[in-house]
Every structure is written in C-alpha cells, then in structure tokens.
Coordinates of C-alpha atoms and ligand atoms in Angstrom, one line a residue:
X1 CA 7.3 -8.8 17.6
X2 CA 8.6 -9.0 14.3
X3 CA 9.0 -4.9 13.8
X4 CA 10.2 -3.9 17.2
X5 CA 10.6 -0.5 17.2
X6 CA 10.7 0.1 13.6
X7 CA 9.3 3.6 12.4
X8 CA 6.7 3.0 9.1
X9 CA 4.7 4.8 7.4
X10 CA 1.6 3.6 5.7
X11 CA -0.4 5.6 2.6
X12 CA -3.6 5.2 2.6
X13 CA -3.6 3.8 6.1
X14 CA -7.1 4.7 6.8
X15 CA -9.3 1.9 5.9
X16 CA -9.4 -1.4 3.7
X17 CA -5.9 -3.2 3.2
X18 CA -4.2 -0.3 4.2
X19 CA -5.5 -0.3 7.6
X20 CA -5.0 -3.4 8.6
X21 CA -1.3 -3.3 7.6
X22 CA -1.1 -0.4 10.3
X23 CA -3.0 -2.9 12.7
X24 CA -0.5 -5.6 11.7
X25 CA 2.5 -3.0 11.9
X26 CA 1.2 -2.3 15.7
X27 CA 1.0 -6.1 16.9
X28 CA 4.2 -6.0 16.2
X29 CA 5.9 -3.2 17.8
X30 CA 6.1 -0.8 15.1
X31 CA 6.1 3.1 15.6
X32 CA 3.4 3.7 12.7
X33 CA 2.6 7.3 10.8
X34 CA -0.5 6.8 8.9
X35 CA -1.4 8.8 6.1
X36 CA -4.8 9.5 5.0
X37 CA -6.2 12.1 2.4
X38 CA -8.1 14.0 4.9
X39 CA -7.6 14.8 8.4
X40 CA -11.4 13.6 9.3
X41 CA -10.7 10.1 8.0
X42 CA -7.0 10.1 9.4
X43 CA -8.7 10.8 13.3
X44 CA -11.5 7.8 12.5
X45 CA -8.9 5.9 11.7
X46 CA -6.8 6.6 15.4
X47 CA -9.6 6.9 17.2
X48 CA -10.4 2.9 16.2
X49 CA -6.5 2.1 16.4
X50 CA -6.1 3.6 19.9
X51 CA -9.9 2.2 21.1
X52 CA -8.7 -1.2 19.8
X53 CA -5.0 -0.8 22.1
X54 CA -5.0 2.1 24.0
X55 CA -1.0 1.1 24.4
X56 CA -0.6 1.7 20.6
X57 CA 0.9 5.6 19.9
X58 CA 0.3 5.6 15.6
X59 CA 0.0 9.3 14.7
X60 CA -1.5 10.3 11.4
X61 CA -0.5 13.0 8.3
X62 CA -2.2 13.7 5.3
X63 CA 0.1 15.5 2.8
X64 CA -0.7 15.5 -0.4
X65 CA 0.7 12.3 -2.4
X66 CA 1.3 14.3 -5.2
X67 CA 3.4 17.0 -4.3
X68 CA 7.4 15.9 -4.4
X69 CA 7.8 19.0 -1.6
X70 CA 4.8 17.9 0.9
X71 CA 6.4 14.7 0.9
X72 CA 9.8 15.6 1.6
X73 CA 8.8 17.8 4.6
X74 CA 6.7 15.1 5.9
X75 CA 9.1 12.5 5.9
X76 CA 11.9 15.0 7.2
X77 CA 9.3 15.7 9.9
X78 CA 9.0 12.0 10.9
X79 CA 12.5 11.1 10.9
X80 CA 13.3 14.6 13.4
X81 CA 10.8 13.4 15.2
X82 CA 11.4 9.6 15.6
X83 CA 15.1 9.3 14.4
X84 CA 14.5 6.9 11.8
X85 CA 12.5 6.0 9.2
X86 CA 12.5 2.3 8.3
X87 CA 9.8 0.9 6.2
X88 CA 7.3 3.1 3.5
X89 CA 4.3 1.1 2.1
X90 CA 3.1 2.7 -0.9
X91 CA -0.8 1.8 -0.7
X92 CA -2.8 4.2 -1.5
X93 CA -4.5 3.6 -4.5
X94 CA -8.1 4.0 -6.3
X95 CA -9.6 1.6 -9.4
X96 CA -11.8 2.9 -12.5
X97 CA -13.6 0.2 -14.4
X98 CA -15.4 2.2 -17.7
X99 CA -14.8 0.7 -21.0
X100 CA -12.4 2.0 -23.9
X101 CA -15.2 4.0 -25.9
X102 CA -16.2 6.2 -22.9
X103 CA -12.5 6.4 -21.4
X104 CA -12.0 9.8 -20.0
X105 CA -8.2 11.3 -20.7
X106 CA -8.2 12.8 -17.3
X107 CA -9.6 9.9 -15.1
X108 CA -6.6 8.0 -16.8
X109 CA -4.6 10.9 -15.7
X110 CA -6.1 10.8 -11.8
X111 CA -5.0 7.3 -11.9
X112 CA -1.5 7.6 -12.7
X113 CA -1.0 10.8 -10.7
X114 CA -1.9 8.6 -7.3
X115 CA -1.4 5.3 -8.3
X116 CA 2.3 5.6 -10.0
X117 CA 3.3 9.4 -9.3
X118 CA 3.0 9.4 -5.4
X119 CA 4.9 5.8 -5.4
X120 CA 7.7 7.8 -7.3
X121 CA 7.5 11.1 -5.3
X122 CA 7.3 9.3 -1.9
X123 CA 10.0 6.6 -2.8
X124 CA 12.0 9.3 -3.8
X125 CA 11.7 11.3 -1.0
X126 CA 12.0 7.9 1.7
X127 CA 15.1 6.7 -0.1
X128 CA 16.8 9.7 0.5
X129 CA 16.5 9.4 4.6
X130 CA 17.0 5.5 4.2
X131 CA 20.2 5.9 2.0
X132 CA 21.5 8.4 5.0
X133 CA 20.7 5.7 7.9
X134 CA 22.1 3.0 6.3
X135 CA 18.8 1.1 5.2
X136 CA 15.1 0.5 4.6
X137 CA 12.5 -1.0 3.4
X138 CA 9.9 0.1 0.4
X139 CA 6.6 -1.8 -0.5
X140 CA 4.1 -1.1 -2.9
X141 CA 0.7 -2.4 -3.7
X142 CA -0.4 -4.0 -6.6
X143 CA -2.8 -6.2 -8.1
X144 CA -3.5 -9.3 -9.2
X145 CA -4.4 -7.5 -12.2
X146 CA -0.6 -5.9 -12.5
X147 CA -0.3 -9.6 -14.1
X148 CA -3.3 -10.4 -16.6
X149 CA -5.0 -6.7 -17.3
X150 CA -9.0 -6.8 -16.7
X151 CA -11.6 -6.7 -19.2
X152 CA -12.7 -2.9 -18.8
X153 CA -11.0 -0.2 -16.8
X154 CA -7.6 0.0 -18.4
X155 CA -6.3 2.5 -16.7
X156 CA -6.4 0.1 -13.2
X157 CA -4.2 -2.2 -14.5
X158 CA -2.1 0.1 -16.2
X159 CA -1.3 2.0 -13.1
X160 CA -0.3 -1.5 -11.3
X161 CA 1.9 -2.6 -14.5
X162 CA 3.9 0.9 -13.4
X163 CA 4.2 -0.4 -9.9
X164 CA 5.8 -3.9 -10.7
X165 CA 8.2 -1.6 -13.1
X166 CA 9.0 1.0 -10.5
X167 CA 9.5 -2.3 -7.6
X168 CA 12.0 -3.9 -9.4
X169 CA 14.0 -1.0 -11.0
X170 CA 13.9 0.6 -7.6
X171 CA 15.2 -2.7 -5.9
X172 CA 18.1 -2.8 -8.3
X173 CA 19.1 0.4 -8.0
X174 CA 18.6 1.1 -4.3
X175 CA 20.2 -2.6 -3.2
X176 CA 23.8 -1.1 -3.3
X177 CA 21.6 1.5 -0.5
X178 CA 20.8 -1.2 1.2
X179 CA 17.0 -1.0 0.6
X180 CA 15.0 -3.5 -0.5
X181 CA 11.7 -3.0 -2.4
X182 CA 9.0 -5.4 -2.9
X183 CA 5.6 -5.1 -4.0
X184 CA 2.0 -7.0 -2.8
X185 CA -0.5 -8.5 -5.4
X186 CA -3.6 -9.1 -3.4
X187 CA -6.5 -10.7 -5.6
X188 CA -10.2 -9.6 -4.6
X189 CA -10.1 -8.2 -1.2
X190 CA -13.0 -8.0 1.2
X191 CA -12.8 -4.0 2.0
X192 CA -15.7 -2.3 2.2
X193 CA -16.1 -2.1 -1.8
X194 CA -16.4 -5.7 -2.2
X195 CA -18.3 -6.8 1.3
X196 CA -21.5 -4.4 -0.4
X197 CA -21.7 -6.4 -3.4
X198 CA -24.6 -8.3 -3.8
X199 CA -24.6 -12.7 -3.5
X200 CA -25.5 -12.7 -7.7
X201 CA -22.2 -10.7 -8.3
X202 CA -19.7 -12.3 -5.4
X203 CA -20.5 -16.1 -5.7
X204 CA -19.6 -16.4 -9.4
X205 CA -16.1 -14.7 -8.5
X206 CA -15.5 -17.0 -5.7
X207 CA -16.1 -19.8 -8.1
X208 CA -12.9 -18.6 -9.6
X209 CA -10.9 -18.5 -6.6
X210 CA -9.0 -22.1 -6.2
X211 CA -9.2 -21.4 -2.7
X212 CA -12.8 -21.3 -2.8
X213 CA -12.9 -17.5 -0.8
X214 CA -12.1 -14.1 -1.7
X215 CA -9.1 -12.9 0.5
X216 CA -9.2 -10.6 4.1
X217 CA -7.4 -7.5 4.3
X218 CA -5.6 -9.9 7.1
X219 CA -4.2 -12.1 4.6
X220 CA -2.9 -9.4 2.5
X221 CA -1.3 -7.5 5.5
X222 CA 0.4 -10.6 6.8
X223 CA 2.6 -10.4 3.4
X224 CA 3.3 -6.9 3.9
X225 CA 4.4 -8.0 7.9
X226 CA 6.8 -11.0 6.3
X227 CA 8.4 -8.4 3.5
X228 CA 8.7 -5.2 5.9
X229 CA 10.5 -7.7 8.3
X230 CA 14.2 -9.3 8.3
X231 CA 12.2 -13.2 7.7
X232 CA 12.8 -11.1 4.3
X233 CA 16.4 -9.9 4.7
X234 CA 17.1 -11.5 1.1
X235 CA 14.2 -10.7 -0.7
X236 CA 14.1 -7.8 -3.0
X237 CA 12.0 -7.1 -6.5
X238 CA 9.8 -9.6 -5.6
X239 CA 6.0 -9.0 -6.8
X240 CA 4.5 -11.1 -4.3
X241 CA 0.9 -12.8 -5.3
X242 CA -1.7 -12.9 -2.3
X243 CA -4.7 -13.7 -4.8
X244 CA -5.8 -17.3 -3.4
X245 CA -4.1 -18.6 -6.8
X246 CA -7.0 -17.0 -8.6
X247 CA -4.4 -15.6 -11.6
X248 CA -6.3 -15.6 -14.7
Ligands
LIG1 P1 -9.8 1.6 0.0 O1 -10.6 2.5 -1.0 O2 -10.6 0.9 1.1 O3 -8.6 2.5 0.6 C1 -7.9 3.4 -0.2 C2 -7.0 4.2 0.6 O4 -6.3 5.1 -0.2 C3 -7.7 5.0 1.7 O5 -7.0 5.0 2.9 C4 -7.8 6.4 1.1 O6 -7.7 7.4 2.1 C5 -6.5 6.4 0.3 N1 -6.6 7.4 -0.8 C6 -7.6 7.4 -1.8 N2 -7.4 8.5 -2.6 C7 -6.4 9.2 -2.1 C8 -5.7 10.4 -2.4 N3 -6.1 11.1 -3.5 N4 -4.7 10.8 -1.6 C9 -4.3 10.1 -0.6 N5 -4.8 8.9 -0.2 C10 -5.9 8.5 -0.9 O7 -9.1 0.6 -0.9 P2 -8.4 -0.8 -0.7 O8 -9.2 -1.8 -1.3 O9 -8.0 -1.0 0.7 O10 -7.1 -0.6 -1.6 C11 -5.8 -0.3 -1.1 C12 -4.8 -0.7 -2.2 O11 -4.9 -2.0 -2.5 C13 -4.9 0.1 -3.5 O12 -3.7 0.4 -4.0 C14 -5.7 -0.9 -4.4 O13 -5.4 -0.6 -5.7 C15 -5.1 -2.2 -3.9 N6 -5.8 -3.4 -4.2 C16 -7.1 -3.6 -3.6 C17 -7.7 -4.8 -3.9 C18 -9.1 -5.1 -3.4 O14 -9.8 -6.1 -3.8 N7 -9.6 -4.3 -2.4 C19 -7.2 -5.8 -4.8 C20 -5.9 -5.5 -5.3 C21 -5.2 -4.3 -5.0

C-alpha cells in the first residue's frame, strides 16, 4: 500500500497506460478521479474498475483539458469533496504520424492544445491546491520519442519535447512548494493501438527492443506507482525511461 489514502487524479484514465495507472493507483490504496473525454468511456472504464474490486470507490470527470476554467472547478470540486489533492498524472495524450509535405497546421495545433496545453492548464490549476496543502506530486507522460524525434509525425515528438521542458522547469520552480514533478518515457506500449498490429509490422520492432518485448501498460504504470510514492521523496525533474532500453 504504497498510496494509502492519497487522492489522484489521472487524465486520460480510461484505457491504455492511463488505465492501468488508475488500476495500479487502487492496489494501492489510492482515492482515484479519473478523467476521460466523454462520459460513455469514463462509465466503461468504472464499470470494469469496480467489476474488477467492487471495494475500489474511483469516481470519474471529464472536463475539458483545454479549458484553464473547467479545470480549476474540477479540481476545486475534488479537493471539497475529498480534502486533498495529492498526485496529478498528466496522460492524456494522442500521436499523428504524416510526413512533412502533407503536414496539416491545425493537426500540429490539436497536438499541442492536448498534449502540452492541458499539462500547463491542469498543472497550473493542481499546483495551486498543492501549494495550499503543503505538497504534491505532478507526473507527465512522455515518450521515448521526447529523446530521439521519429522519422514522420513531427508534431508527436514535438509535443513530448514540451513535456520534458514543462517537467523540469515545473520541478524547479514548484520544489520551494514542495512538489515534485517527474515525467514517464514509456517505449512501444501494448495498448490497444499496438496489440492490432499485424506479426509483419510488430516482429521487426521487437528486434529493436534489447529486451527482446515491447512493454505492458503494467510496466509503465509501475514507474508512475514508484514516482507518485515517497520510495521517490528525493526525486524531482527526472524524465524517467520505461522503453526496454530500446533508445535510438
Ligand atoms: P490511448 O489512446 O489508449 O489512451 C489515450 C487516453 O487519452 C484515453 O483515455 C483518452 O480518453 C484520452 N484522450 C484522448 N483525447 C482526449 C481529449 N481530447 N481530451 C481528454 N482526453 C483525451 O493511448 P495510450 O497509448 O494509453 O497513451 C497514453 C499516453 O501515453 C499518451 O500521452 C501517449 O502519448 C503516451 N505514450 C504511449 C505509448 C504507447 O506505445 N502506447 C508510448 C509512449 C507514450
């Protein structure tokens, strides 16, 4: 029970990494607030949480990630609610892979708005209720690709570059607040996305992997368990690689 009665929220908490954070949060005692961008995906998601453990109570919100107001009323709505809030994971997050010649200006645009803006607008708005209570926790998630770039899709990595910038300036100017902020890199992950691709395209990749597998969403939420907990008391700026050492 490494998170006994902490209160976290989790953005895109409905599936994929984000989902099994949640799961992982849970195990260990947490008091988690999912958010999701729809309220139908936000229920499948509790509905499987509370089939899994019907003793688990996680609750699920879907403001909008990029609105600095939303936010702030839903975090103000947690913390009346629970009395705290200890620990935002920044997740959510989508990828666009087109080349540079047929790069479209506002698919850039849609990246940066979720991918960078609502890690701003929600940090902003946590920090504020963390600073009050003494304390917190903030992690965001990269990419491997936050480290090398990718081939097409430069927007992607792009968007993760801003992360790793916004993690460690936050973590140096929040650490006098007594809140540390770390960010996870996970390599290829096994969400849904990558489990449909065919043998031709996944073998290949694997053969890149040193670890010879491409990772779970399990041992990407373990780092997020290890950084949200005090195991991590000193640890802060820290862009932690979960990537099977596959970082070229
Ligand atoms: P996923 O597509 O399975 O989940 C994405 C989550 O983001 C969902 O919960 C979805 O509801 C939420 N989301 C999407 N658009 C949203 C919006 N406009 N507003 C609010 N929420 C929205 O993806 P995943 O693979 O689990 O990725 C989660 C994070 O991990 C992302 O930040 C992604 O960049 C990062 N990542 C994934 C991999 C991988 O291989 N899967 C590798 C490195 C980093």
């Amino acid at each position: 029970m490494m998170l006994q009665n902490k209160v976290a929220v989790v953005t895109g908490g409905t599936r994929g990494i984000g989902l099994a954070i949640v799961e992982k949060y849970l195990e260990h005692g947490a008091r988690v607030i999912l958010f999701g961008s729809r309220r139908e995906t936000v229920d499948k998601a509790l509905a499987y949480l509370k089939e899994k453990n019907p003793a688990w109570k996680p609750e699920g919100m879907c403001p909008n990630l990029n609105s600095p107001s939303e936010l702030k009323d839903a975090f103000a709505s947690i913390q009346s609610n629970y009395g705290a809030l200890d620990i935002l994971v920044n997740n959510a997050g989508i990828s666009q892979s087109d080349k540079l010649y047929d790069y479209k200006p506002e698919d850039f645009e849609k990246i940066m708005d979720l991918n960078v803006l609502s890690v701003l607008y929600a940090s902003q708005a946590a920090a504020s209720i963390m600073k009050e209570q003494g304390g917190g926790v903030i992690i965001n998630t990269s990419s491997m690709v936050s480290l090398y770039g990718q081939p097409s899709g430069v927007g992607y990595p792009a968007s993760k570059f801003a992360v790793n910038g916004i993690t460690k300036s936050l973590a140096r100017e929040l650490g006098k607040d007594h809140i540390r902020v770390n960010a996870v890199a996970p390599g290829v992950t096994e969400t849904d996305m990558v489990r449909a691709l065919p043998d031709a395209v996944i073998q290949p990749l694997i053969a890149t992997i040193p670890l010879g597998r491409v990772g779970t969403p399990e041992d990407v939420a373990n780092a997020f368990l290890f950084l949200a907990s005090d195991m991590a008391s000193y640890v802060s700026g820290e862009i932690l690689s979960v990537d099977g050492a596959a970082r070229t």
